[in-house]
Amino acid sequence: MELLRPQRDTTGLIRDLEIRAVNPAFEAATGRRAADLVGQGLASSFPEMDPGIFESFCAVADGSTPLSLNSVPLRSAIHAGTVHFFDVRAVRLDIDLLLVTYRDVTDQVQAVERLKHSENLYRLVSDTSNDLVLIVAQDTIVWSSPASERLLGLLPETLIGQDWTAWIDPEHREEMGAFRTQLVTTSHGTTRTKVMGADGTRHWVSMTAGPYTDDRGHPIGFLITLRLIDAEVAAEDRTRALLRQRELILTNAPVGVFRLRLYPDAVKTDYITERGERLLIGRRGTCLPLRCLTDGTVSAADVDELWARAAEAASTGGPVVCDVEGDDALGWIRITAYVSRDTDGNLIIDGVIEDITRLRQHEVALQTETLAAMDRAERLQRQVNLEKSVIASLGHDLRTPLSTIMSSASALNSSDTRLTDLERCELSRGIAASAERLSQLIESLIDLRRIETGGFTARLESTTLLAVLEAPLGRVLVPIELDIPTDLPDLLADRALLERSVENLIDNAVRHSPQGVPVLVRGRRNGDAIDLEIIDSGEGVPAELYEDMFSPFRRLNGTTRGGLGLGLPIAKGFAEAMGMTLTPSATPGGGLTMTLRIRTTHG
């Protein structure tokens, strides 16, 4: 803002306008100090000012109506002499004083200039483009590029003012209505449609639409471009015709034929014959190629996998063969695929699908017969090995007690041998112990037979763990370390079977523990069950041989310790008959831990 006072000559004409005052805003806008301006003439202070503006100020000072000027250019010292634009207002306060206000509108002027430049550039592009460009506001065409006449024979002025769907082919107007609805919700869209030319000829166009905004960025309609694609559509129609002819040829073929095209992020089924589809019914999801051919539900990982497999096949040049079994009553099919590349480097998979059910049936029958023969031979060999093992074990384990019985009996019956009473007692005890050993061996063989044939039934009843342990511990001749809490709940078990299982486990642990190292028998509550652990500190058993421990007549690690190898199989068989589990594990520090999980009356 500044105050000006007219300076007149002797005739009364204004020769200059003296600057009487300026406010800080004027100083900031022009970069001129008030001290340098006050008392100076306006014309001499701002020589770049248009003479017409100066004359307009003089007219206001002479009593004219207030002055209003827009976008007046003035050089600004604060901006290195660049031109700024101001809206100027001047009003006469009294006969000797004029008030002038300036508002900097440089940004607005530059924005308008940029917009004009952009519009001119856009119109230059649209006027020379082969694409037809339309501006639509409220469903009405408000501007059309000259390409409308070149492409469709329609003058731009004949389109302006029309509904933008009015010249769409009637057969496509319903689809265009859906496209217009889509634009309302998404603002952008692309579609194909037919439009009517000036001579009534129908043309295929590719239509792309996006939002159109004013100079402030507010949406006022849509910008629509149309590209004539009659040649492309005709080529596609010819291609489809050729595909139909090929399909007719392939439909009657005894095999199905398909083509897959692999893109970097997708898989497309170019075609598959009817017989191929029939052969694939019920086999969806069986393997990756079938998912591509049937429903197209292929993940990114599937695409990567298929690319890797196809690229490998393309490098080797050979076919990829995949046999697939159908669900339920469906037979077998074989997919044979050959891989090549198109001109863009994408992989193409051409494949043949054939029914190989009869071939597979013959193969399966032959394989089944071969496996059955191998199984019979294996069972026979196992039986022979078992018999050899039983004979060897029985020969060893029966010979020792029999020899003791025979030699002791012979000594007792000899008239030539003089024996003391103590010697006779020792021989008698040896005969009794050997007879008991023979009885145990025979009883173990009988128990194993009962387990194998299911010739017994477990009678479950309530008992306690200490009661079960009483008999087995009473027969052990070496020290046993016992860790059994007194507050354990009652068990649900067949006491006789459980005693036999525990006795066999303790006997096995004693035989494999170092001399002088006691076996630990520990009981722990585990939810609704009790875990009875028999822990030895022997050489242990590798985990991969745990299952073999429970095979009859098996002696692991070449052990020479006595026994037929029946203790653990009998313990496991009795435990399972009572609904219990017997699990081996390694003892920390070395050895084997056998855990018998026993049900409680609350379980």
Coordinates of C-alpha atoms in Angstrom, one line a residue:
M1 CA 0.0 0.0 0.0
E2 CA 1.2 3.5 -0.8
L3 CA -0.1 7.1 -0.6
L4 CA 0.4 9.4 -3.6
R5 CA 0.0 13.2 -3.9
P6 CA -0.4 14.7 -7.4
Q7 CA 2.2 17.2 -8.5
R8 CA 0.7 19.7 -11.0
D9 CA 2.1 22.2 -13.4
T10 CA 0.9 25.8 -13.8
T11 CA -1.9 24.6 -16.0
G12 CA -3.2 22.2 -13.4
L13 CA -2.1 19.0 -15.2
I14 CA -0.5 16.2 -13.2
R15 CA 3.2 15.9 -14.1
D16 CA 4.0 13.2 -11.4
L17 CA 2.7 11.5 -8.3
E18 CA 4.7 12.1 -5.2
I19 CA 5.1 9.1 -2.9
R20 CA 4.0 10.3 0.5
A21 CA 4.0 6.9 2.5
V22 CA 4.4 3.2 2.0
N23 CA 3.6 0.3 4.4
P24 CA 6.1 -2.5 5.3
A25 CA 4.2 -4.9 3.0
F26 CA 5.0 -2.7 0.0
E27 CA 8.7 -2.6 1.0
A28 CA 8.7 -6.4 1.3
A29 CA 7.1 -6.9 -2.1
T30 CA 9.2 -4.5 -4.1
G31 CA 12.5 -4.7 -2.1
R32 CA 12.6 -0.9 -1.9
R33 CA 13.0 1.0 1.4
A34 CA 10.5 3.5 2.4
A35 CA 13.2 6.0 3.2
D36 CA 14.3 5.8 -0.5
L37 CA 10.8 6.2 -1.9
V38 CA 9.0 8.8 0.3
G39 CA 9.2 12.2 -1.3
Q40 CA 10.1 10.8 -4.7
G41 CA 8.0 10.7 -7.8
L42 CA 6.3 7.5 -8.8
A43 CA 7.3 7.7 -12.5
S44 CA 11.0 8.3 -11.6
S45 CA 11.0 5.6 -8.9
F46 CA 9.4 3.0 -11.1
P47 CA 10.4 3.7 -14.7
E48 CA 9.4 0.2 -15.8
M49 CA 5.8 1.0 -15.0
D50 CA 3.5 1.0 -18.0
P51 CA 2.7 4.6 -18.9
G52 CA -0.9 3.6 -19.2
I53 CA -1.0 2.6 -15.6
F54 CA 0.5 6.0 -14.6
E55 CA -2.2 7.8 -16.7
S56 CA -4.9 5.7 -15.0
F57 CA -3.6 6.8 -11.5
C58 CA -3.7 10.4 -12.7
A59 CA -7.3 9.9 -13.9
V60 CA -8.3 8.7 -10.5
A61 CA -6.6 11.6 -8.8
D62 CA -8.6 14.0 -11.1
G63 CA -11.8 12.6 -9.7
S64 CA -12.4 9.5 -11.8
T65 CA -13.9 6.3 -10.5
P66 CA -11.7 4.0 -8.5
L67 CA -9.2 2.0 -10.5
S68 CA -8.9 -1.9 -10.5
L69 CA -6.1 -3.5 -12.5
N70 CA -5.2 -7.3 -12.5
S71 CA -1.8 -8.9 -13.1
V72 CA 0.3 -5.7 -13.4
P73 CA 4.0 -6.6 -13.9
L74 CA 6.6 -4.9 -11.7
R75 CA 10.2 -5.6 -11.2
S76 CA 11.2 -6.6 -7.7
A77 CA 14.6 -5.6 -6.3
I78 CA 14.3 -8.2 -3.5
H79 CA 13.9 -10.9 -6.1
A80 CA 17.0 -9.9 -8.2
G81 CA 15.0 -7.9 -10.7
T82 CA 12.5 -10.6 -11.6
V83 CA 9.1 -9.6 -12.7
H84 CA 6.3 -10.0 -10.2
F85 CA 2.6 -9.5 -10.9
F86 CA 0.2 -7.5 -8.7
D87 CA -3.5 -6.8 -8.6
V88 CA -3.6 -3.0 -8.2
R89 CA -6.4 -0.9 -6.7
A90 CA -6.4 2.9 -6.6
V91 CA -8.9 5.2 -4.9
R92 CA -9.0 9.0 -4.3
L93 CA -9.1 9.9 -0.6
D94 CA -9.3 13.7 -1.1
I95 CA -8.3 16.3 -3.7
D96 CA -4.6 15.9 -2.9
L97 CA -4.2 12.3 -1.8
L98 CA -4.4 8.9 -3.7
L99 CA -4.4 5.5 -2.0
V100 CA -3.0 2.6 -4.1
T101 CA -2.9 -1.0 -2.9
Y102 CA -0.9 -3.9 -4.4
R103 CA -1.5 -7.7 -4.0
D104 CA 1.1 -10.1 -5.2
V105 CA -0.6 -12.6 -7.6
T106 CA 2.6 -14.0 -9.2
D107 CA 1.9 -17.6 -8.1
Q108 CA -1.6 -17.5 -9.6
V109 CA -0.4 -15.9 -12.8
Q110 CA 2.4 -18.5 -13.3
A111 CA 0.0 -21.3 -12.5
V112 CA -2.4 -20.0 -15.2
E113 CA 0.4 -19.8 -17.6
R114 CA 1.6 -23.3 -16.9
L115 CA -2.0 -24.6 -17.3
K116 CA -2.3 -22.8 -20.6
H117 CA 1.0 -24.2 -21.8
S118 CA 0.0 -27.7 -20.7
E119 CA -3.4 -27.4 -22.5
N120 CA -1.7 -26.1 -25.6
L121 CA 0.8 -29.0 -25.5
Y122 CA -2.0 -31.5 -24.9
R123 CA -4.1 -30.1 -27.7
L124 CA -1.1 -30.3 -30.0
V125 CA -0.7 -33.9 -29.1
S126 CA -4.4 -34.8 -29.3
D127 CA -4.8 -32.9 -32.7
T128 CA -2.0 -35.0 -34.3
S129 CA -2.6 -38.3 -32.5
N130 CA -4.2 -41.3 -34.2
D131 CA -6.3 -41.8 -31.0
L132 CA -9.6 -40.0 -30.6
V133 CA -9.7 -37.9 -27.4
L134 CA -12.9 -36.8 -25.7
I135 CA -13.6 -34.7 -22.6
V136 CA -16.8 -35.7 -20.9
A137 CA -18.6 -33.7 -18.2
Q138 CA -21.8 -35.0 -16.6
D139 CA -22.1 -37.7 -19.3
T140 CA -21.9 -35.0 -22.1
I141 CA -19.1 -34.6 -24.6
V142 CA -17.7 -31.1 -24.1
W143 CA -14.6 -31.4 -26.4
S144 CA -13.4 -33.7 -29.1
S145 CA -10.0 -34.0 -30.8
P146 CA -9.9 -33.6 -34.7
A147 CA -9.1 -37.4 -34.9
S148 CA -12.8 -38.0 -34.8
E149 CA -13.2 -36.9 -38.4
R150 CA -10.1 -38.9 -39.5
L151 CA -11.0 -42.1 -37.8
L152 CA -14.8 -42.2 -37.8
G153 CA -15.8 -39.4 -40.3
L154 CA -17.5 -37.5 -37.4
L155 CA -16.7 -33.8 -37.1
P156 CA -15.8 -32.7 -33.5
E157 CA -18.6 -30.2 -33.4
T158 CA -21.2 -32.9 -34.2
L159 CA -20.0 -34.8 -31.1
I160 CA -19.9 -31.9 -28.6
G161 CA -23.1 -31.8 -26.6
Q162 CA -24.0 -35.4 -27.2
D163 CA -24.3 -38.2 -24.6
W164 CA -20.9 -39.9 -24.8
T165 CA -22.6 -43.3 -25.2
A166 CA -25.1 -42.2 -27.9
W167 CA -22.8 -43.3 -30.8
I168 CA -22.0 -46.7 -29.3
D169 CA -23.2 -49.7 -31.3
P170 CA -26.7 -50.6 -29.9
E171 CA -25.5 -54.2 -29.3
H172 CA -22.8 -52.9 -26.9
R173 CA -24.7 -50.2 -25.1
E174 CA -25.7 -52.4 -22.2
E175 CA -22.0 -53.3 -21.7
M176 CA -21.1 -49.6 -22.0
G177 CA -23.6 -48.8 -19.3
A178 CA -21.8 -51.2 -16.9
F179 CA -18.5 -49.6 -17.9
R180 CA -19.9 -46.2 -17.1
T181 CA -21.0 -47.5 -13.7
Q182 CA -17.5 -48.8 -13.1
L183 CA -16.0 -45.4 -13.9
V184 CA -18.2 -43.8 -11.2
T185 CA -16.7 -46.1 -8.5
T186 CA -13.1 -46.6 -9.8
S187 CA -12.4 -43.5 -11.9
H188 CA -10.3 -45.5 -14.3
G189 CA -11.1 -48.3 -16.8
T190 CA -10.4 -49.9 -20.1
T191 CA -12.8 -51.8 -22.4
R192 CA -13.5 -52.8 -25.9
T193 CA -16.6 -51.8 -27.8
K194 CA -18.1 -50.9 -31.2
V195 CA -18.9 -47.4 -32.3
M196 CA -20.9 -46.1 -35.3
G197 CA -19.1 -44.1 -37.9
A198 CA -20.6 -41.2 -39.9
D199 CA -21.6 -43.6 -42.7
G200 CA -23.1 -46.2 -40.4
T201 CA -20.1 -48.5 -40.4
R202 CA -19.3 -50.2 -37.1
H203 CA -15.7 -50.0 -35.9
W204 CA -14.0 -51.8 -33.0
V205 CA -12.3 -49.4 -30.6
S206 CA -10.2 -49.8 -27.4
M207 CA -11.5 -47.3 -24.9
T208 CA -9.6 -46.0 -21.9
A209 CA -11.1 -43.5 -19.4
G210 CA -9.6 -41.6 -16.5
P211 CA -10.6 -38.5 -14.4
Y212 CA -10.4 -35.0 -15.9
T213 CA -9.8 -32.1 -13.4
D214 CA -9.9 -28.3 -13.5
D215 CA -6.9 -26.0 -12.9
R216 CA -7.4 -26.6 -9.1
G217 CA -7.3 -30.4 -9.3
H218 CA -11.1 -30.8 -8.8
P219 CA -12.6 -33.6 -10.9
I220 CA -15.1 -32.3 -13.4
G221 CA -15.5 -35.3 -15.7
F222 CA -13.6 -38.0 -17.6
L223 CA -10.9 -37.9 -20.3
I224 CA -11.6 -40.7 -22.7
T225 CA -9.3 -42.0 -25.5
L226 CA -10.4 -44.3 -28.3
R227 CA -8.1 -46.3 -30.5
L228 CA -9.3 -48.0 -33.7
I229 CA -8.6 -51.7 -33.5
D230 CA -10.5 -53.1 -36.5
A231 CA -7.3 -54.8 -37.8
E232 CA -6.4 -56.3 -34.5
V233 CA -9.9 -57.7 -34.0
A234 CA -10.0 -59.1 -37.5
A235 CA -6.7 -60.8 -36.9
E236 CA -8.0 -62.3 -33.7
D237 CA -11.1 -63.5 -35.5
R238 CA -9.0 -65.2 -38.2
T239 CA -6.9 -66.8 -35.5
R240 CA -10.0 -68.1 -33.7
A241 CA -11.3 -69.5 -37.0
L242 CA -8.0 -71.4 -37.5
L243 CA -8.2 -72.6 -33.9
R244 CA -11.7 -73.9 -34.5
Q245 CA -10.6 -75.8 -37.6
R246 CA -7.7 -77.3 -35.7
E247 CA -10.1 -78.2 -32.8
L248 CA -12.3 -80.1 -35.2
I249 CA -9.3 -82.1 -36.4
L250 CA -8.1 -82.8 -32.9
T251 CA -11.5 -83.5 -31.3
N252 CA -11.6 -86.9 -33.0
A253 CA -8.0 -87.8 -32.1
P254 CA -7.6 -90.7 -29.7
V255 CA -5.6 -88.4 -27.4
G256 CA -6.1 -85.0 -25.8
V257 CA -3.9 -82.1 -26.8
F258 CA -3.2 -78.8 -24.9
R259 CA -0.9 -75.8 -25.0
L260 CA 0.3 -73.8 -21.9
R261 CA 2.0 -70.5 -22.2
L262 CA 4.3 -69.4 -19.3
Y263 CA 4.7 -65.7 -18.5
P264 CA 7.0 -64.4 -15.7
D265 CA 4.1 -64.1 -13.3
A266 CA 1.3 -66.2 -14.7
V267 CA 0.3 -69.3 -16.6
K268 CA -2.2 -69.2 -19.5
T269 CA -4.0 -72.1 -21.1
D270 CA -4.0 -71.3 -24.8
Y271 CA -6.2 -74.3 -25.6
I272 CA -7.2 -77.8 -24.6
T273 CA -9.2 -80.3 -26.7
E274 CA -12.5 -81.8 -25.5
R275 CA -11.0 -85.2 -25.2
G276 CA -8.2 -83.7 -23.1
E277 CA -10.8 -82.1 -20.8
R278 CA -12.7 -85.4 -20.5
L279 CA -9.6 -87.2 -19.5
L280 CA -8.8 -84.6 -16.8
I281 CA -12.3 -84.7 -15.2
G282 CA -11.9 -85.6 -11.5
R283 CA -8.1 -85.1 -11.5
R284 CA -7.9 -81.5 -10.5
G285 CA -5.1 -80.6 -8.1
T286 CA -3.4 -83.9 -8.7
C287 CA -0.3 -82.2 -10.1
L288 CA 0.8 -78.8 -11.1
P289 CA 0.2 -79.0 -14.9
L290 CA -3.4 -80.2 -14.3
R291 CA -4.2 -77.2 -12.1
C292 CA -3.1 -74.9 -14.8
L293 CA -5.2 -76.7 -17.4
T294 CA -8.4 -77.1 -15.4
D295 CA -9.2 -74.1 -13.2
G296 CA -6.1 -71.9 -13.5
T297 CA -5.7 -71.6 -9.7
V298 CA -1.9 -71.3 -9.8
S299 CA 0.1 -69.6 -7.0
A300 CA 3.3 -67.6 -7.5
A301 CA 5.2 -70.6 -6.1
D302 CA 3.5 -72.8 -8.6
V303 CA 4.5 -70.5 -11.5
D304 CA 8.2 -70.5 -10.3
E305 CA 8.2 -74.3 -10.0
L306 CA 6.6 -74.8 -13.4
W307 CA 9.1 -72.3 -14.9
A308 CA 12.0 -74.2 -13.4
R309 CA 10.8 -77.6 -14.6
A310 CA 9.9 -76.3 -18.1
A311 CA 13.2 -74.4 -18.5
E312 CA 15.1 -77.6 -17.6
A313 CA 13.1 -79.6 -20.1
A314 CA 13.7 -76.9 -22.8
S315 CA 17.5 -77.0 -22.2
T316 CA 17.6 -80.8 -22.5
G317 CA 15.3 -80.9 -25.5
G318 CA 13.5 -84.1 -24.4
P319 CA 9.9 -84.6 -23.4
V320 CA 8.5 -84.5 -19.9
V321 CA 6.4 -87.5 -19.0
C322 CA 4.0 -87.5 -16.0
D323 CA 1.6 -90.4 -15.1
V324 CA -1.4 -89.4 -13.1
E325 CA -3.9 -91.7 -11.3
G326 CA -7.6 -90.6 -11.2
D327 CA -9.8 -90.4 -8.2
D328 CA -12.3 -93.2 -7.3
A329 CA -13.0 -95.3 -10.4
L330 CA -11.0 -93.2 -12.8
G331 CA -8.1 -94.8 -14.6
W332 CA -4.6 -93.6 -15.4
I333 CA -3.5 -91.0 -17.9
R334 CA -0.1 -90.1 -19.2
I335 CA 0.9 -86.5 -20.0
T336 CA 3.7 -86.1 -22.5
A337 CA 4.9 -82.5 -22.9
Y338 CA 7.4 -80.8 -25.1
V339 CA 8.8 -77.3 -24.2
S340 CA 9.8 -74.5 -26.6
R341 CA 10.1 -70.7 -26.5
D342 CA 8.2 -68.0 -28.4
T343 CA 9.8 -64.9 -29.9
D344 CA 9.5 -63.0 -26.6
G345 CA 11.3 -65.7 -24.7
N346 CA 8.2 -67.1 -22.9
L347 CA 8.0 -70.8 -22.5
I348 CA 5.4 -72.8 -24.4
I349 CA 4.3 -76.3 -23.3
D350 CA 2.7 -78.5 -25.9
G351 CA 1.3 -81.7 -24.5
V352 CA -0.6 -84.9 -25.2
I353 CA -2.9 -86.6 -22.8
E354 CA -3.6 -90.3 -23.3
D355 CA -5.5 -93.0 -21.4
I356 CA -3.0 -95.6 -20.1
T357 CA -5.4 -97.4 -17.7
R358 CA -5.0 -100.8 -19.4
L359 CA -1.2 -100.5 -19.5
R360 CA -1.1 -99.5 -15.9
Q361 CA -3.4 -102.4 -14.9
H362 CA -1.0 -104.8 -16.6
E363 CA 1.9 -103.2 -14.9
V364 CA 0.2 -103.2 -11.5
A365 CA -0.8 -106.8 -11.9
L366 CA 2.7 -107.8 -12.8
Q367 CA 4.1 -105.6 -10.0
T368 CA 1.6 -107.1 -7.5
E369 CA 2.5 -110.6 -8.5
T370 CA 6.2 -109.8 -8.2
L371 CA 5.8 -108.2 -4.8
A372 CA 3.7 -111.1 -3.6
A373 CA 6.4 -113.6 -4.7
M374 CA 9.1 -111.4 -3.0
D375 CA 6.9 -111.2 0.2
R376 CA 6.4 -115.0 0.2
A377 CA 10.2 -115.5 -0.2
E378 CA 10.9 -112.9 2.5
R379 CA 8.5 -114.5 4.9
L380 CA 9.9 -118.0 4.2
Q381 CA 13.4 -116.7 4.7
R382 CA 12.4 -115.0 8.0
Q383 CA 10.8 -118.3 9.1
V384 CA 13.9 -120.2 8.2
N385 CA 16.0 -117.6 10.0
L386 CA 13.7 -117.7 13.0
E387 CA 13.8 -121.5 13.2
K388 CA 17.5 -121.4 13.0
S389 CA 17.6 -118.8 15.7
V390 CA 15.2 -120.7 17.9
I391 CA 17.1 -123.9 17.4
A392 CA 20.4 -122.2 18.2
S393 CA 19.0 -120.4 21.2
L394 CA 17.2 -123.5 22.5
G395 CA 20.2 -125.6 21.9
H396 CA 22.3 -123.2 24.0
D397 CA 19.8 -122.3 26.7
L398 CA 18.5 -125.8 27.2
R399 CA 21.8 -127.6 27.1
T400 CA 23.3 -125.8 30.1
P401 CA 20.5 -126.7 32.6
L402 CA 20.1 -130.2 31.2
S403 CA 23.8 -130.8 31.5
T404 CA 23.7 -129.6 35.1
I405 CA 20.7 -131.8 35.9
M406 CA 22.3 -134.9 34.2
S407 CA 25.7 -134.5 35.8
S408 CA 24.3 -133.7 39.3
A409 CA 21.9 -136.7 39.0
S410 CA 24.7 -139.0 37.9
A411 CA 26.8 -137.9 40.8
L412 CA 24.0 -138.6 43.2
N413 CA 23.3 -142.0 41.8
S414 CA 26.9 -143.1 41.6
S415 CA 27.8 -145.9 44.0
D416 CA 31.5 -145.2 43.5
T417 CA 31.4 -141.6 44.7
R418 CA 31.3 -140.8 48.3
L419 CA 29.5 -137.5 49.0
T420 CA 29.0 -135.6 52.1
D421 CA 25.6 -134.4 53.1
L422 CA 26.6 -130.8 52.2
E423 CA 27.7 -131.9 48.7
R424 CA 24.4 -133.8 48.2
C425 CA 22.5 -130.6 49.2
E426 CA 24.5 -128.5 46.7
L427 CA 23.8 -131.0 43.9
S428 CA 20.1 -131.1 44.7
R429 CA 19.9 -127.3 44.7
G430 CA 21.7 -127.3 41.3
I431 CA 19.2 -129.8 39.9
A432 CA 16.3 -127.7 41.3
A433 CA 17.7 -124.4 39.9
S434 CA 18.3 -125.9 36.5
A435 CA 14.8 -127.4 36.4
E436 CA 13.3 -124.0 37.3
R437 CA 15.4 -122.4 34.5
L438 CA 14.0 -125.0 32.1
S439 CA 10.5 -124.3 33.4
Q440 CA 11.0 -120.5 32.8
L441 CA 12.2 -121.1 29.3
I442 CA 9.2 -123.3 28.4
E443 CA 6.8 -120.8 30.1
S444 CA 8.4 -118.0 28.0
L445 CA 7.8 -119.9 24.8
I446 CA 4.2 -120.6 25.8
D447 CA 3.7 -116.9 26.7
L448 CA 5.1 -115.8 23.3
R449 CA 2.8 -118.2 21.5
R450 CA -0.2 -116.8 23.5
I451 CA 0.8 -113.3 22.5
E452 CA 1.2 -114.1 18.8
T453 CA -2.2 -116.0 18.7
G454 CA -4.1 -113.7 21.1
G455 CA -4.7 -116.7 23.3
F456 CA -5.3 -114.8 26.5
T457 CA -7.5 -112.0 27.9
A458 CA -6.3 -109.3 30.3
R459 CA -8.4 -109.1 33.5
L460 CA -8.1 -105.5 34.7
E461 CA -8.5 -104.7 38.3
S462 CA -7.5 -102.1 40.9
T463 CA -4.0 -102.6 42.5
T464 CA -1.0 -100.6 43.6
L465 CA 2.4 -100.2 42.1
L466 CA 4.1 -101.4 45.3
A467 CA 2.0 -104.5 45.4
V468 CA 2.9 -105.2 41.7
L469 CA 6.7 -104.7 42.4
E470 CA 6.7 -107.0 45.5
A471 CA 7.0 -110.3 43.7
P472 CA 9.5 -109.3 40.9
L473 CA 11.8 -107.5 43.4
G474 CA 11.7 -110.5 45.7
R475 CA 13.2 -112.7 43.0
V476 CA 16.1 -110.4 42.1
L477 CA 19.4 -111.5 43.7
V478 CA 21.2 -108.1 43.1
P479 CA 20.6 -104.7 44.8
I480 CA 17.8 -102.6 43.3
E481 CA 17.5 -98.9 43.9
L482 CA 13.8 -98.1 44.4
D483 CA 12.2 -94.6 44.0
I484 CA 8.4 -95.1 44.4
P485 CA 6.3 -92.3 46.0
T486 CA 3.8 -93.6 48.5
D487 CA 1.0 -91.3 47.3
L488 CA 0.6 -92.7 43.8
P489 CA -3.0 -93.6 42.8
D490 CA -4.2 -97.1 42.3
L491 CA -3.5 -98.9 39.0
L492 CA -5.9 -100.5 36.6
A493 CA -4.1 -103.7 35.4
D494 CA -4.0 -107.4 35.2
R495 CA -1.7 -107.9 38.2
A496 CA -0.2 -111.3 37.0
L497 CA 0.6 -109.9 33.5
L498 CA 2.0 -106.7 34.8
E499 CA 4.2 -108.6 37.3
R500 CA 5.6 -110.7 34.4
S501 CA 6.2 -107.6 32.3
V502 CA 8.0 -105.8 35.2
E503 CA 10.0 -108.9 36.1
N504 CA 11.2 -109.3 32.5
L505 CA 12.2 -105.6 32.3
I506 CA 14.1 -105.7 35.6
D507 CA 15.8 -109.0 34.5
N508 CA 16.9 -107.4 31.2
A509 CA 18.2 -104.3 33.0
V510 CA 20.1 -106.4 35.6
R511 CA 21.7 -108.5 32.8
H512 CA 22.9 -105.4 31.0
S513 CA 24.1 -103.3 34.0
P514 CA 27.8 -103.3 35.0
Q515 CA 28.5 -105.5 38.0
G516 CA 28.0 -103.7 41.3
V517 CA 25.9 -100.9 39.8
P518 CA 22.3 -101.1 40.9
V519 CA 19.3 -100.9 38.6
L520 CA 17.0 -97.9 39.4
V521 CA 13.2 -98.6 39.5
R522 CA 11.4 -95.3 39.6
G523 CA 7.7 -94.4 39.6
R524 CA 6.2 -91.0 38.6
R525 CA 2.7 -89.7 38.1
N526 CA 2.0 -88.4 34.5
G527 CA -1.5 -86.9 34.3
D528 CA -4.0 -89.7 34.6
A529 CA -1.3 -92.4 34.3
I530 CA 1.9 -93.6 36.1
D531 CA 5.2 -93.9 34.4
L532 CA 7.3 -96.8 35.7
E533 CA 10.9 -96.4 34.7
I534 CA 13.5 -99.3 34.8
I535 CA 16.8 -97.6 34.3
D536 CA 20.2 -99.4 33.7
S537 CA 23.7 -98.0 33.2
G538 CA 24.9 -100.5 30.7
E539 CA 26.1 -100.1 27.1
G540 CA 22.8 -98.7 25.8
V541 CA 21.1 -99.4 22.5
P542 CA 21.2 -97.1 19.4
A543 CA 17.8 -95.5 18.7
E544 CA 17.6 -97.1 15.2
L545 CA 17.6 -100.5 16.9
Y546 CA 14.8 -99.8 19.4
E547 CA 12.2 -101.6 17.2
D548 CA 14.4 -104.6 16.8
M549 CA 14.7 -105.0 20.6
F550 CA 11.1 -106.3 20.7
S551 CA 11.5 -108.9 18.0
P552 CA 11.6 -112.5 19.4
F553 CA 15.0 -114.3 19.6
R554 CA 16.9 -111.0 18.8
R555 CA 20.2 -110.3 20.6
L556 CA 21.5 -106.9 19.8
N557 CA 25.1 -105.8 19.4
G558 CA 26.3 -109.4 19.3
T559 CA 25.7 -109.8 23.0
T560 CA 26.7 -113.2 24.5
R561 CA 24.6 -112.8 27.6
G562 CA 22.2 -115.7 28.2
G563 CA 18.5 -115.9 27.3
L564 CA 16.4 -116.6 24.3
G565 CA 15.7 -112.9 23.7
L566 CA 12.0 -113.3 24.7
G567 CA 11.9 -111.0 27.8
L568 CA 11.2 -107.7 26.1
P569 CA 8.8 -109.0 23.4
I570 CA 6.7 -110.7 26.2
A571 CA 6.8 -107.5 28.3
K572 CA 5.7 -105.4 25.4
G573 CA 2.9 -107.9 24.4
F574 CA 1.5 -108.1 27.9
A575 CA 1.7 -104.3 28.3
E576 CA -0.2 -103.7 25.0
A577 CA -2.8 -106.3 26.0
M578 CA -3.6 -104.2 29.1
G579 CA -3.7 -101.0 27.1
M580 CA -0.3 -99.8 28.2
T581 CA 2.7 -98.6 26.3
L582 CA 6.4 -99.6 26.6
T583 CA 8.9 -97.1 25.3
P584 CA 12.7 -97.3 25.3
S585 CA 15.0 -94.2 25.6
A586 CA 18.6 -93.5 26.3
T587 CA 19.7 -93.1 29.9
P588 CA 21.6 -89.8 30.5
G589 CA 25.2 -90.7 31.0
G590 CA 24.8 -94.1 29.3
G591 CA 22.4 -97.0 29.5
L592 CA 18.8 -97.8 28.6
T593 CA 15.6 -96.6 30.2
M594 CA 12.4 -98.6 29.6
T595 CA 9.2 -96.6 30.5
L596 CA 6.0 -98.5 31.1
R597 CA 3.0 -96.1 31.1
I598 CA 0.3 -97.7 33.3
R599 CA -3.3 -96.5 33.5
T600 CA -4.7 -95.5 36.8
T601 CA -8.2 -96.1 38.1
H602 CA -8.9 -92.4 37.4
G603 CA -7.6 -92.5 33.9

